[in-house]
Tab-separated table of C-alpha atoms and ligand atoms in Angstrom:
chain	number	residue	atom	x	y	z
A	19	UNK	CA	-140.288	-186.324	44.825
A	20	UNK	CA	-137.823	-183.809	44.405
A	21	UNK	CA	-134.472	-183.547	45.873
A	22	UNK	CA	-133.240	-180.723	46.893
A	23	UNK	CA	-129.318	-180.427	46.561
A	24	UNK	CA	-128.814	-177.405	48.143
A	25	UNK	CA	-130.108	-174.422	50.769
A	26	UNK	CA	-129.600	-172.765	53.687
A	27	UNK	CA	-131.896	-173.173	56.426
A	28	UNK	CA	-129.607	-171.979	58.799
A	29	UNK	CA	-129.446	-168.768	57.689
A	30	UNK	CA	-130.679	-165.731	59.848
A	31	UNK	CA	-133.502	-165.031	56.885
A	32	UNK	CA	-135.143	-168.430	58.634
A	33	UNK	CA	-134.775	-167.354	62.465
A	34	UNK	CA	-138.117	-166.279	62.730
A	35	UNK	CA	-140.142	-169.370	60.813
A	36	UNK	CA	-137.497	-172.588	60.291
A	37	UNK	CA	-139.280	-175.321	61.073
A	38	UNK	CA	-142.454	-174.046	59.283
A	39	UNK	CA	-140.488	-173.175	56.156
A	40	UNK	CA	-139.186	-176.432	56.316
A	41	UNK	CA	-142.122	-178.519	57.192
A	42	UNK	CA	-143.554	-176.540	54.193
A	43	UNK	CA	-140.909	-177.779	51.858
A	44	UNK	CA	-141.311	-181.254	52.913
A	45	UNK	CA	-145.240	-180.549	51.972
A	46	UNK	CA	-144.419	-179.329	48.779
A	47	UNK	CA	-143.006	-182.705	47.410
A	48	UNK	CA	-139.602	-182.355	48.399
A	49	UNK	CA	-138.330	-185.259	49.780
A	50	UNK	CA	-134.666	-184.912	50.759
A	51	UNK	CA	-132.174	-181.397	51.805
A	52	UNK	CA	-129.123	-180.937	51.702
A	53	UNK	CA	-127.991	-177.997	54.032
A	54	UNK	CA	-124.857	-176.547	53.002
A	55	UNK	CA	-122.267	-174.882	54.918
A	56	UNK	CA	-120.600	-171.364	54.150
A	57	UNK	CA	-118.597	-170.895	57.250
A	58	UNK	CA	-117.211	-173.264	60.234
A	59	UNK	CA	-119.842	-171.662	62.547
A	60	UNK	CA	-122.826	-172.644	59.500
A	61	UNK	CA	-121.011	-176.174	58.781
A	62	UNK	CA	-122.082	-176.621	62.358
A	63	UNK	CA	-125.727	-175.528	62.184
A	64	UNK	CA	-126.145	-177.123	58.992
A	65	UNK	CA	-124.698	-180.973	60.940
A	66	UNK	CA	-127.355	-179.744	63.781
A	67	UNK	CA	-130.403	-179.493	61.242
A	68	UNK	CA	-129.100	-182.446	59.972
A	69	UNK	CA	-129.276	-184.516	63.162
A	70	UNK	CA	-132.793	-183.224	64.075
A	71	UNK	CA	-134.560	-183.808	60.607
A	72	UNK	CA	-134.105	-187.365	58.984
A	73	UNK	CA	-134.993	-186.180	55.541
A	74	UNK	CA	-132.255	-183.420	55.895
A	75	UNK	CA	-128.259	-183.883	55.358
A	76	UNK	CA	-125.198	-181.642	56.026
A	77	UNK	CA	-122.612	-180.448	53.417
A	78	UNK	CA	-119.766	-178.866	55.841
A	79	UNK	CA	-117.433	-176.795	54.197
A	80	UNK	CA	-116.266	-172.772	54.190
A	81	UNK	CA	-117.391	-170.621	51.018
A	82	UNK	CA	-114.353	-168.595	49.852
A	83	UNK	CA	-115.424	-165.426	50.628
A	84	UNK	CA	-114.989	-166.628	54.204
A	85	UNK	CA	-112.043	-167.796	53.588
A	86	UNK	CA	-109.951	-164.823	55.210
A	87	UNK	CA	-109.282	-166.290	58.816
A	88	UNK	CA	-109.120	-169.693	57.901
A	89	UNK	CA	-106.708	-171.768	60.114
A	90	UNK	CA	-105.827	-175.317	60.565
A	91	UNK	CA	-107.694	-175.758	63.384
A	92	UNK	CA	-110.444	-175.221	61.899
A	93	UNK	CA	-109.635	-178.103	59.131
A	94	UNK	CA	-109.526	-180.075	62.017
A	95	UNK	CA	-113.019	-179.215	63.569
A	96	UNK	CA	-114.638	-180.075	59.713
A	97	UNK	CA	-112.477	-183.281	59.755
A	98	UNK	CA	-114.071	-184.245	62.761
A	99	UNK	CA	-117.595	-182.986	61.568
A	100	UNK	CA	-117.103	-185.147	58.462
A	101	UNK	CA	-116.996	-188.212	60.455
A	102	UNK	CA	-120.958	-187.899	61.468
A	103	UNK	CA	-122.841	-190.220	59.172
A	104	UNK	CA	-125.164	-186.824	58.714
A	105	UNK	CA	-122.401	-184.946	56.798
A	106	UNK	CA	-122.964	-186.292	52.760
A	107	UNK	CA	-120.218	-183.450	51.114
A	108	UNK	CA	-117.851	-181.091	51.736
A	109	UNK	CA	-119.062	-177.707	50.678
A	110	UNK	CA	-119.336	-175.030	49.587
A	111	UNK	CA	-116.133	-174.623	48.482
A	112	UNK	CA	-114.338	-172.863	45.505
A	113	UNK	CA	-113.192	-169.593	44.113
A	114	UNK	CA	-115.739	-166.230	43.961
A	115	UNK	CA	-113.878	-163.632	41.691
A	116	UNK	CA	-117.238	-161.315	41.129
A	117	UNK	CA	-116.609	-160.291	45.024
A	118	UNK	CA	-112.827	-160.881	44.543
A	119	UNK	CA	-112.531	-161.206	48.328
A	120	UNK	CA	-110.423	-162.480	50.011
A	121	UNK	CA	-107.298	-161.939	47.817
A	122	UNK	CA	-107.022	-164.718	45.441
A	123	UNK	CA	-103.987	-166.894	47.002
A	124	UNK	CA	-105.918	-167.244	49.490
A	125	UNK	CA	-109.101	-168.489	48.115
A	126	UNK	CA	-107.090	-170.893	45.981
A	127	UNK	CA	-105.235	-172.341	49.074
A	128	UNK	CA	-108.305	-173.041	50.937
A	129	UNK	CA	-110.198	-174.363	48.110
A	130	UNK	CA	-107.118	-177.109	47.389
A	131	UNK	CA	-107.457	-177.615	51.480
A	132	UNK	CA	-110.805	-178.273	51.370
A	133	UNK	CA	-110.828	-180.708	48.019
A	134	UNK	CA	-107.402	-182.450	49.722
A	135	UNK	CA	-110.286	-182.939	53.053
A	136	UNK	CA	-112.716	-184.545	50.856
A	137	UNK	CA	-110.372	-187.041	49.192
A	138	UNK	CA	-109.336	-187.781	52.857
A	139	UNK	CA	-112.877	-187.923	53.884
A	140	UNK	CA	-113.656	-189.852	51.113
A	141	UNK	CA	-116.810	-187.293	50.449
A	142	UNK	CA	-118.273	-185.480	46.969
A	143	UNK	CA	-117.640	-181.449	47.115
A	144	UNK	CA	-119.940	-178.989	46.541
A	145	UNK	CA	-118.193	-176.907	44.167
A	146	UNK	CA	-118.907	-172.350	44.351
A	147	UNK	CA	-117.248	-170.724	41.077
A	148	UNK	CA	-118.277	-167.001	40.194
A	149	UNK	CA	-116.308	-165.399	37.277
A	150	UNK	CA	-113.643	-167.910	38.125
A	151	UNK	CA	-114.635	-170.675	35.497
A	152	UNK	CA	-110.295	-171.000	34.204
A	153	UNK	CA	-109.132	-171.262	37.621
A	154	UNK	CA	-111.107	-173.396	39.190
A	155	UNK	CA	-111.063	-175.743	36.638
A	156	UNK	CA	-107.471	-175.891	36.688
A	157	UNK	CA	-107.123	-176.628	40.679
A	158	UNK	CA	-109.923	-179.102	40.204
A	159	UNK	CA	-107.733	-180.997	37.463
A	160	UNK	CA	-104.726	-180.587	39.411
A	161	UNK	CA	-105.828	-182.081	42.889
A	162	UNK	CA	-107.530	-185.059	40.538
A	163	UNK	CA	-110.922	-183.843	42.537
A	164	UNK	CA	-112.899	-186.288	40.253
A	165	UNK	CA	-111.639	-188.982	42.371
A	166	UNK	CA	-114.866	-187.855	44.500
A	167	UNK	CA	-116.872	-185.933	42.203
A	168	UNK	CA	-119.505	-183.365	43.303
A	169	UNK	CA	-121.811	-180.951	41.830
A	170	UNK	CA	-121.109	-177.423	40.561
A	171	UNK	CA	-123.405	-175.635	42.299
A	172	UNK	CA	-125.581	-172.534	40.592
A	173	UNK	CA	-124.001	-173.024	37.693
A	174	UNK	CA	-122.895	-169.644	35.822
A	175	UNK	CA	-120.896	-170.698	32.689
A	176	UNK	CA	-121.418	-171.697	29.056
A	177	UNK	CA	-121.801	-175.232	27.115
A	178	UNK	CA	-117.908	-175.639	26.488
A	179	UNK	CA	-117.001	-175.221	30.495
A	180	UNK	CA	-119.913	-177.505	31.194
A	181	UNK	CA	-118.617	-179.823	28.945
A	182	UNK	CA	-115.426	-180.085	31.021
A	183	UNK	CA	-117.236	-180.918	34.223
A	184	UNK	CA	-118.913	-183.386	32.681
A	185	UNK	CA	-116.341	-185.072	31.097
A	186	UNK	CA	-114.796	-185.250	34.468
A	187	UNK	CA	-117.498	-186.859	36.071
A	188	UNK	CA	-119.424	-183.570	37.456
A	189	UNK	CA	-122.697	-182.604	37.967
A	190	UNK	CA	-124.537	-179.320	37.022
A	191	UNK	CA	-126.942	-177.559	39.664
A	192	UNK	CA	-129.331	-175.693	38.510
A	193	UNK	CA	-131.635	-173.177	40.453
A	194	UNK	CA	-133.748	-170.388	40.211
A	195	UNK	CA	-131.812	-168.358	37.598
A	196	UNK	CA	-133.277	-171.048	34.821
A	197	UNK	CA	-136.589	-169.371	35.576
A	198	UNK	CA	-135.594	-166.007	34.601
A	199	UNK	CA	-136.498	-164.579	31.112
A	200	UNK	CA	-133.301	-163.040	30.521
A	201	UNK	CA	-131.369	-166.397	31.222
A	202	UNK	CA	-129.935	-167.192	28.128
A	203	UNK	CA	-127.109	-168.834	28.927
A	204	UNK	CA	-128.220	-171.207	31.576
A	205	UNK	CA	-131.131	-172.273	29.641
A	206	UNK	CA	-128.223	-173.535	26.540
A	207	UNK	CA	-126.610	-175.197	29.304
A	208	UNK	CA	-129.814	-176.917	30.183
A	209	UNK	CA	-130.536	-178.112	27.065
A	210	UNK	CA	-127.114	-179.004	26.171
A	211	UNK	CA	-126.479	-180.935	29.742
A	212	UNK	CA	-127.882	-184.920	29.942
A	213	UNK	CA	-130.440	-185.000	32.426
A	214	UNK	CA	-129.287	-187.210	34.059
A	215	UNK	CA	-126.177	-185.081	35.101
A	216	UNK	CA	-128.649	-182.308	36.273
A	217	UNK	CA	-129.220	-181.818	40.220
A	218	UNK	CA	-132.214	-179.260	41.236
A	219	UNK	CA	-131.167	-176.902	43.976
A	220	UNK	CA	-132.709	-173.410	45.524
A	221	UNK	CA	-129.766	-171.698	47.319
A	222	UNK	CA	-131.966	-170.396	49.345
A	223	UNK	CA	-132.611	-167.954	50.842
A	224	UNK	CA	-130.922	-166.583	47.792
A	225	UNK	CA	-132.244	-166.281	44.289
A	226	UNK	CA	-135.599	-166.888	44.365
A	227	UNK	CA	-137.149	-168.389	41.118
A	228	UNK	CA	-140.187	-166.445	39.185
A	229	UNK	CA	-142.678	-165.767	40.078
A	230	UNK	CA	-141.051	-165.151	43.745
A	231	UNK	CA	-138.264	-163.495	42.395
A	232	UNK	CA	-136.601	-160.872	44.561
A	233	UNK	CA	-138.263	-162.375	48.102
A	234	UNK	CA	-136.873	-164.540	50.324
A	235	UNK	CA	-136.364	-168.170	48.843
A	236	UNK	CA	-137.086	-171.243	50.086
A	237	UNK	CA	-136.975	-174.901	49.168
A	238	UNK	CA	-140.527	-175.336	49.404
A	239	UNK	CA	-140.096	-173.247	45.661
A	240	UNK	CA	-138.325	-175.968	43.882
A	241	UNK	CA	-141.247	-176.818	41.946
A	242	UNK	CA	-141.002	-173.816	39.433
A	243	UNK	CA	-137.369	-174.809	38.736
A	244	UNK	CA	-138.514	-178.420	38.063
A	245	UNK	CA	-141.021	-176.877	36.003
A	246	UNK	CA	-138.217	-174.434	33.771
A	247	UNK	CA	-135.906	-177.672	33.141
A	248	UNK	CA	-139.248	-180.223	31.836
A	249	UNK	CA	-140.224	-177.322	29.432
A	250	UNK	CA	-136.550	-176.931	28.238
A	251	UNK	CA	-136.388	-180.437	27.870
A	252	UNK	CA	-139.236	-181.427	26.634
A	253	UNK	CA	-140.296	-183.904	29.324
A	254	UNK	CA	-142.988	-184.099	32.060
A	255	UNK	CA	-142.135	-182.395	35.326
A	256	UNK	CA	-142.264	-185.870	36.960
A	257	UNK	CA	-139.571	-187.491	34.640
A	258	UNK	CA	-137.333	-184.330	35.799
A	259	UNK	CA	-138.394	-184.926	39.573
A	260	UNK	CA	-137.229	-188.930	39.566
A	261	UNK	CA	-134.164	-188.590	37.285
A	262	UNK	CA	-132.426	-185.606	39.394
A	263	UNK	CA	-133.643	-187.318	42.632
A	264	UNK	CA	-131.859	-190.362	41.639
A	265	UNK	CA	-128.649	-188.302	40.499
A	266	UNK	CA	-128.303	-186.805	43.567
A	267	UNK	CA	-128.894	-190.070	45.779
A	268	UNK	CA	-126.018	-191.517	43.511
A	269	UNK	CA	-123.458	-188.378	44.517
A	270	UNK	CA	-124.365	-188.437	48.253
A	271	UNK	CA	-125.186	-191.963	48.561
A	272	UNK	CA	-128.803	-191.241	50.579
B	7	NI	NI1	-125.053	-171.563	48.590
């Protein structure tokens, strides 16, 4: 079975067909989701799914581009969310530079609000960094997040970066981008990262693996990313499936 580390099934690309697209997923061999939060209104969707499906957890947390109008009220409302028994991380969270929006103090306040939340919450984070790789490294040293760990999510940077996370205790998630021909980079990283400090995730409905590339992307695809890490590594598709499943049941501890 494969575990599927995170998507968004509470987007508005799902409105019209959620509970088929997710019974499909289930289908496909996938036997736990996590749904991840990008906003306060999402983190609450995401803890809704969560309650309805029993195969399906909630990571609450506010991406930073949404960071803008953050307030400490709504800290408060994902303090209380974290609390429900369906919540397994906070996330995402971290720093997006490629949008560069909102201005960067304020990304970097929320992000150390958000880690500061897990440590109290006693919960992994979920960890977004896009052309931010210095940075958030740095806040992630300096707020000692390895004291709960996490996975960074759609990972985007080289071997030596990776090396850092790991050495702190991280894992790497790794989606539909290692499907692409022209994905260089990622595909070092796979090869270069243990498997056993590899999560599979979609980020749907974002980034759809070949040969769905450029649709809408759903969980249910997972199985062509399981397919692009066994032939970079040289294993079966099944020793992928059970070592990443178990990776991920040891960060959210289901
Ligand atoms: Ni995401």
């Amino acid at each position: 079975m494969i575990y599927e580390t995170h998507t968004h099934f509470d987007d508005k690309a799902f409105d019209d067909d959620r509970d088929e697209a997710i019974r499909r997923t289930f289908d496909a061999g996938i036997g736990k989701i996590v749904n991840i939060g990008s906003s306060i209104k999402s983190s609450k969707t995401s803890l809704m799914l969560a309650r309805e499906y029993p195969d399906i957890y909630a990571a609450i947390g506010v991406h930073p581009e949404e960071t803008k109008d953050l307030t400490e009220d709504d800290m408060a409302v994902l303090e209380e969310y974290a609390k429900d028994d369906n919540v397994v991380a906070i996330g995402e969270i971290g720093l997006d530079y490629y949008w560069d929006e909102p201005e960067r103090k304020i990304q970097k306040k929320w992000f150390i609000r958000q880690i500061d939340l897990a440590k109290k919450a006693g919960l992994p984070i979920v960890i977004h960094s896009r052309d931010a790789a210095e940075d958030t490294l740095n806040i992630v040293k300096d707020t000692q997040a390895e004291t709960v760990g996490g996975i960074v999510h759609c990972f985007s940077y080289g071997t030596q970066v990776a090396k850092q996370y790991l050495d702190l205790g991280f894992y790497i998630g790794v989606g539909g981008v290692v499907t692409f021909k022209n994905a260089k980079k990622l595909k070092e990283v796979v090869e270069y990262v243990p498997l056993d400090r590899i999560v599979t995730e979609t980020d749907s409905p974002y980034l759809a693996p070949v040969p769905m590339r450029g649709g809408r992307n759903s969980s249910e695809y997972l199985p062509y990313i399981v397919e692009a890490i066994a032939t970079i590594k040289g294993v079966t598709a099944e020793e992928v499936e059970s070592v990443t499943y178990e990776n991920a049941v040891r960060i959210f501890g289901k």
